Coordinates of C-alpha atoms in Angstrom, one line a residue:
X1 CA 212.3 -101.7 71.9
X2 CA 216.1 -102.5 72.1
X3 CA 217.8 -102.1 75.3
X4 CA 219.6 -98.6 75.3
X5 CA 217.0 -96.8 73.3
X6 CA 215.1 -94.3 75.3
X7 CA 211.4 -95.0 76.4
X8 CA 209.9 -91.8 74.3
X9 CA 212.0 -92.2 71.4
X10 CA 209.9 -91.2 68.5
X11 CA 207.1 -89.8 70.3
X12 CA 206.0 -86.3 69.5
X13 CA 204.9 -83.8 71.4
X14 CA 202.9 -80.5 70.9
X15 CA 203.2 -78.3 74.6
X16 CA 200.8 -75.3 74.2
X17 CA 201.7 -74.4 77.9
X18 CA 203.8 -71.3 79.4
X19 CA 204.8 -70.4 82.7
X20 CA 206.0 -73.1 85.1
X21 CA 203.9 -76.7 85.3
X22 CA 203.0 -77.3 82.2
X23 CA 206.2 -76.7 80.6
X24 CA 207.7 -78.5 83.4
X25 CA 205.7 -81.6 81.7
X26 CA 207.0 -81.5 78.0
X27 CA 210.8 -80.9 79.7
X28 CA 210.1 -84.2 81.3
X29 CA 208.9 -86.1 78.6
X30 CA 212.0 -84.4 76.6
X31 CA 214.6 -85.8 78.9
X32 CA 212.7 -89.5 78.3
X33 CA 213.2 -89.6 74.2
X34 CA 210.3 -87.5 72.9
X35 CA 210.5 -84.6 69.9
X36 CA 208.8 -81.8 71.9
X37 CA 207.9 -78.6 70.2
X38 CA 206.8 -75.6 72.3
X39 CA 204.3 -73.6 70.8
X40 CA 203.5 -70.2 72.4
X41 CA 201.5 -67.0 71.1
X42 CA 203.5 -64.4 70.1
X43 CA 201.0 -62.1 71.8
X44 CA 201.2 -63.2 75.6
X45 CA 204.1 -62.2 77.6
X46 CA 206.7 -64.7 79.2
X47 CA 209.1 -64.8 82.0
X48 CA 212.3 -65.2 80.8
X49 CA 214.2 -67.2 83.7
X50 CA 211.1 -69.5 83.5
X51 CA 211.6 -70.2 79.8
X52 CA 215.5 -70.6 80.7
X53 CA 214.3 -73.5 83.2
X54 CA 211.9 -75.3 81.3
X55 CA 212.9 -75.5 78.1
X56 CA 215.3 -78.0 77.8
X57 CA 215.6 -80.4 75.2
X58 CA 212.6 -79.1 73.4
X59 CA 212.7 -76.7 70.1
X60 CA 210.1 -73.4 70.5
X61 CA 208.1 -71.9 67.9
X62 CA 205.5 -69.3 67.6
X63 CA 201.8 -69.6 66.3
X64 CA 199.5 -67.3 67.0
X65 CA 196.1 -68.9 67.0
X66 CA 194.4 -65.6 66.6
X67 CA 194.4 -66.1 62.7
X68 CA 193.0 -68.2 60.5
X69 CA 196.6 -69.1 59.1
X70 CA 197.7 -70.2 62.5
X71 CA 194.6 -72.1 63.8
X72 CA 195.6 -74.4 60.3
X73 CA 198.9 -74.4 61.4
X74 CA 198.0 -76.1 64.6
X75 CA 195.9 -78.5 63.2
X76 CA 198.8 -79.5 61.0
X77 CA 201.2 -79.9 63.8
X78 CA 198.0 -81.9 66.1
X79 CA 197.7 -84.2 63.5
X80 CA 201.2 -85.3 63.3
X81 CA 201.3 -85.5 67.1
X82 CA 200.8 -88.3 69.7
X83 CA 201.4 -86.2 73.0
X84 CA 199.2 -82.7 73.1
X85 CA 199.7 -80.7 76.5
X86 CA 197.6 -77.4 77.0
X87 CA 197.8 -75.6 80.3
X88 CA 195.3 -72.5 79.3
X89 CA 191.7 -72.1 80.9
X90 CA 189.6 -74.8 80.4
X91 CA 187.8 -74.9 77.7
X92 CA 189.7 -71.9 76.2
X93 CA 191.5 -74.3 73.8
X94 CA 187.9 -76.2 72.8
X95 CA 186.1 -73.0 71.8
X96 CA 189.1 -72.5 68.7
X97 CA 188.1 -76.4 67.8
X98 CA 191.3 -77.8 69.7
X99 CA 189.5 -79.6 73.0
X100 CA 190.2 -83.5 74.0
X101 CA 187.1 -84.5 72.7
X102 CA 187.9 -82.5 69.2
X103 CA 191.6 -83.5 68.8
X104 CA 190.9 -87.3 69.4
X105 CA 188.7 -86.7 66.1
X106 CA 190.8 -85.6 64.4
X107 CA 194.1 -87.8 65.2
X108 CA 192.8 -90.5 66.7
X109 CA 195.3 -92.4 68.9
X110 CA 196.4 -89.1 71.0
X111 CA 197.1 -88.4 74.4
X112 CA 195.7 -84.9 75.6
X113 CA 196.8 -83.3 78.8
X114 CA 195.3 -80.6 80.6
X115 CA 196.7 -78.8 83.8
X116 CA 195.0 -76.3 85.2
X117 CA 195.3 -75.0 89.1
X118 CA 191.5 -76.1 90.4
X119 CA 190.5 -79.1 88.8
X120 CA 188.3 -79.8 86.0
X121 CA 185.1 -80.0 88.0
X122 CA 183.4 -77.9 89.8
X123 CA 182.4 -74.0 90.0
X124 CA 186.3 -72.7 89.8
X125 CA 187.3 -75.3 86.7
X126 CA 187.3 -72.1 84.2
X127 CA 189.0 -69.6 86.7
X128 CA 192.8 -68.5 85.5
X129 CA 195.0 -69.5 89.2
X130 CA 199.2 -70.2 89.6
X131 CA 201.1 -71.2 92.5
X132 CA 200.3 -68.8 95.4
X133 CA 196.8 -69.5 94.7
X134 CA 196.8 -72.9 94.6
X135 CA 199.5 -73.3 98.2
X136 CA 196.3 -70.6 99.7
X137 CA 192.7 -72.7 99.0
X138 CA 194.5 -75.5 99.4
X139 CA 195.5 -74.8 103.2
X140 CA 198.9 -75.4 102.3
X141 CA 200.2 -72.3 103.5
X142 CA 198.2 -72.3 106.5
X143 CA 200.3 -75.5 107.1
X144 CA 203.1 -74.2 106.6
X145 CA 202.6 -71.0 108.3
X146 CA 202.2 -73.2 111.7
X147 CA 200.8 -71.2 114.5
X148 CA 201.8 -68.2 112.6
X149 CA 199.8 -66.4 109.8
X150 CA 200.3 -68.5 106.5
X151 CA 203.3 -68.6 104.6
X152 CA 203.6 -69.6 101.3
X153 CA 206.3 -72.9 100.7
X154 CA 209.7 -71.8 99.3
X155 CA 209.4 -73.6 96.3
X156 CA 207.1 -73.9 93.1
X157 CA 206.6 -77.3 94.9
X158 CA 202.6 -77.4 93.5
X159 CA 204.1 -76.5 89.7
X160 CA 207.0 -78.7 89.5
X161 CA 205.0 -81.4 91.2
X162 CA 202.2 -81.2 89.0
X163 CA 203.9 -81.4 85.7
X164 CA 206.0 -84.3 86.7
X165 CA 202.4 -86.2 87.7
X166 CA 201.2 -84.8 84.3
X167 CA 204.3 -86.2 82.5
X168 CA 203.7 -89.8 84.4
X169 CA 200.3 -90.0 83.7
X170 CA 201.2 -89.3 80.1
X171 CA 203.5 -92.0 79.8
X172 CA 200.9 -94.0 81.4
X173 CA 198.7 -93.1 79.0
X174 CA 200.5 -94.1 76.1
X175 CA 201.5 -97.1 77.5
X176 CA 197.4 -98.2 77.6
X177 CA 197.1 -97.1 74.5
X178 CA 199.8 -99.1 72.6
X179 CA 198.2 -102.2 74.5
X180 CA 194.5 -100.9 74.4
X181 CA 194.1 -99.0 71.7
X182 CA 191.9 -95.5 72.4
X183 CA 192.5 -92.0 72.8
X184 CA 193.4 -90.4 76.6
X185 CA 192.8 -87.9 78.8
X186 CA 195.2 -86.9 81.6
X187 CA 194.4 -84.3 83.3
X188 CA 196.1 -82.8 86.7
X189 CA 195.6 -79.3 88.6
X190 CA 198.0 -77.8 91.0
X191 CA 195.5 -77.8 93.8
X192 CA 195.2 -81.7 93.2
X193 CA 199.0 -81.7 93.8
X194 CA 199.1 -79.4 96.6
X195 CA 196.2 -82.1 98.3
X196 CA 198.4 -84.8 97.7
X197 CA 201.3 -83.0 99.0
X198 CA 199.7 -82.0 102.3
X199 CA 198.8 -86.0 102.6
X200 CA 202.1 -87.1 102.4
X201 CA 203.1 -85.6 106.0
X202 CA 205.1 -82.7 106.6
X203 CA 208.9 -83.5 106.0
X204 CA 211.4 -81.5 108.6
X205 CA 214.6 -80.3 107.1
X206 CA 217.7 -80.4 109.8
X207 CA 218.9 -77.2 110.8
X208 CA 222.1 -77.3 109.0
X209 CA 220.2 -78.1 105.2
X210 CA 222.8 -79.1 102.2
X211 CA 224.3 -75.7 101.3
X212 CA 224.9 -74.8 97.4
X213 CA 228.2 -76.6 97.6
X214 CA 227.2 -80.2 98.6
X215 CA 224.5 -80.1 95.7
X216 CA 227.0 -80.5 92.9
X217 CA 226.0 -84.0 92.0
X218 CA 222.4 -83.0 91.0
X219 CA 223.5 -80.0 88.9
X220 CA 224.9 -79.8 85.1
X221 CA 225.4 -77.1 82.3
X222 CA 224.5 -76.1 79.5
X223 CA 226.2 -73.7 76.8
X224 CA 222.5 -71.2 75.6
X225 CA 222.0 -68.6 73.6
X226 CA 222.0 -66.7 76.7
X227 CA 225.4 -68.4 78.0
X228 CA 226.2 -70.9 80.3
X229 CA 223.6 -71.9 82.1
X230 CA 224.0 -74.7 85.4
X231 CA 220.6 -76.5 86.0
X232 CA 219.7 -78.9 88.0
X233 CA 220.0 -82.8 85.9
X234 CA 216.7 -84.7 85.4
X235 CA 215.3 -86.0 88.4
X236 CA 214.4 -89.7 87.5
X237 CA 217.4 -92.1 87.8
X238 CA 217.3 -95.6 84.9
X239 CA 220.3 -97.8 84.9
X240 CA 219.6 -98.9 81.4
X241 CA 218.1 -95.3 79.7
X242 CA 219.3 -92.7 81.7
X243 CA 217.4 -89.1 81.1
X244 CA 218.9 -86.4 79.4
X245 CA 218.0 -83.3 77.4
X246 CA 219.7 -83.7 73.7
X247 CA 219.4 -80.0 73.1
X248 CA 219.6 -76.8 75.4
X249 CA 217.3 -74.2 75.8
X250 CA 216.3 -71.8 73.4
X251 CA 214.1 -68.5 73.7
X252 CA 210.5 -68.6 72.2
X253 CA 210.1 -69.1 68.9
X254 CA 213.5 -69.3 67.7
X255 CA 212.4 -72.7 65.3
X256 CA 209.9 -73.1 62.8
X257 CA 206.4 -74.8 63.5
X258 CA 207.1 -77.8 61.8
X259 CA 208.4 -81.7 63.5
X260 CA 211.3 -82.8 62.8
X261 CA 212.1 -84.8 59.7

């Protein structure tokens, strides 16, 4: 590539994930280049403020996979892809035909991602879990609760962690495969991330923490169909191909499910 041009420029990008760590991934690997399209079921319900957050430099459609026009549709859309994220139960996705092991068979080449919140072995690998859950088997709010009952951290910190890992192992991933050829699977899981969190060692915040006003220079704004909106920039920091989101965010399925030409 030529110097300047951003690392994920002409990747694209299928995200079939909702709520917060999954669609925490496909913003990331927006800001880095990559033609993300966010698909979403017109049948399950969203959080609002969530989709404000995440959704930045991607364009959102609906498909609804319950119907036979839809489930062609997506296999359109897979084909043309190199990135696919899914963030539903495991093997939710496989049982409609759209697993790793189904997609790489059909483009080969891609790079699947799966999060889910307990890993993808064991006895809880098909149980639906979030956040709270994740901070709680984990001991991480035990930790944090000290000598006291637990307490939960006052952040999404096992979320936002975990799609920024996913997002890196992505980029990892098609990294191998321009030198090695093959299809990929990355997979990470919020109690993974809350693991490694707790391994890092506890970080104490001084008693006077930066207040809203000395956070300016990691905040920026963005004019959204639901107004201005003032975010917090990308978190990664490249002299030569600095991150950015080319396009604000939108509500769900305000584009047709088609790339871009």
């Amino acid at each position: 590539r030529e110097r300047g041009e951003r690392p994920l420029a002409g990747v694209r990008v299928l995200d079939l994930t909702r709520v917060l760590a999954g669609p925490a991934c496909g913003r990331e690997l927006a800001a880095h280049g990559a033609d993300v399209l966010l698909v979403s079921s017109p049948r399950l319900p969203s959080i609002e403020p969530f989709v404000m957050d995440t959704s930045h430099g991607k364009r959102s459609a609906f498909v609804d996979l319950e119907t036979q026009d839809g489930a062609v549709q997506l296999r359109e859309l897979a084909a043309g892809a190199d990135v696919f994220i899914e963030g539903y139960r495991t093997g939710s996705l496989a049982r409609r035909g759209f697993g790793p092991e189904q997609l790489a068979a059909m483009r080969p080449g891609i790079v699947y991602v799966s999060i889910n919140c307990y890993g993808h072995h064991g006895p809880w690998r098909e149980r639906p879990g979030w956040e709270q859950l994740a901070q709680t088997v984990t001991g991480t709010a035990a930790i944090e609760g000290g000598d006291g009952p637990p307490r939960l951290l006052p952040a999404a910190a096992c979320d936002y962690t975990t799609g920024y890992l996913a997002a890196y192992g992505a980029m990892t991933a098609l990294a191998r495969q321009t030198r090695e050829g093959g299809s990929w699977h990355v997979r990470a899981s919020l109690c993974q991330t809350a693991m490694w969190i707790d391994r890092t060692g506890v970080v104490h915040e001084p008693a006077a923490a930066r207040g809203l006003g000395e956070t300016a220079d990691l905040m920026t704004a963005s004019d959204t169909p639901w107004g201005r909106l003032v975010h917090l920039k990308p978190a990664a920091s490249m002299s030569a191909t600095a991150p950015r989101w080319v396009s604000p965010s939108v509500p769900l399925g305000t584009h047709q499910a088609a790339w871009s030409a």
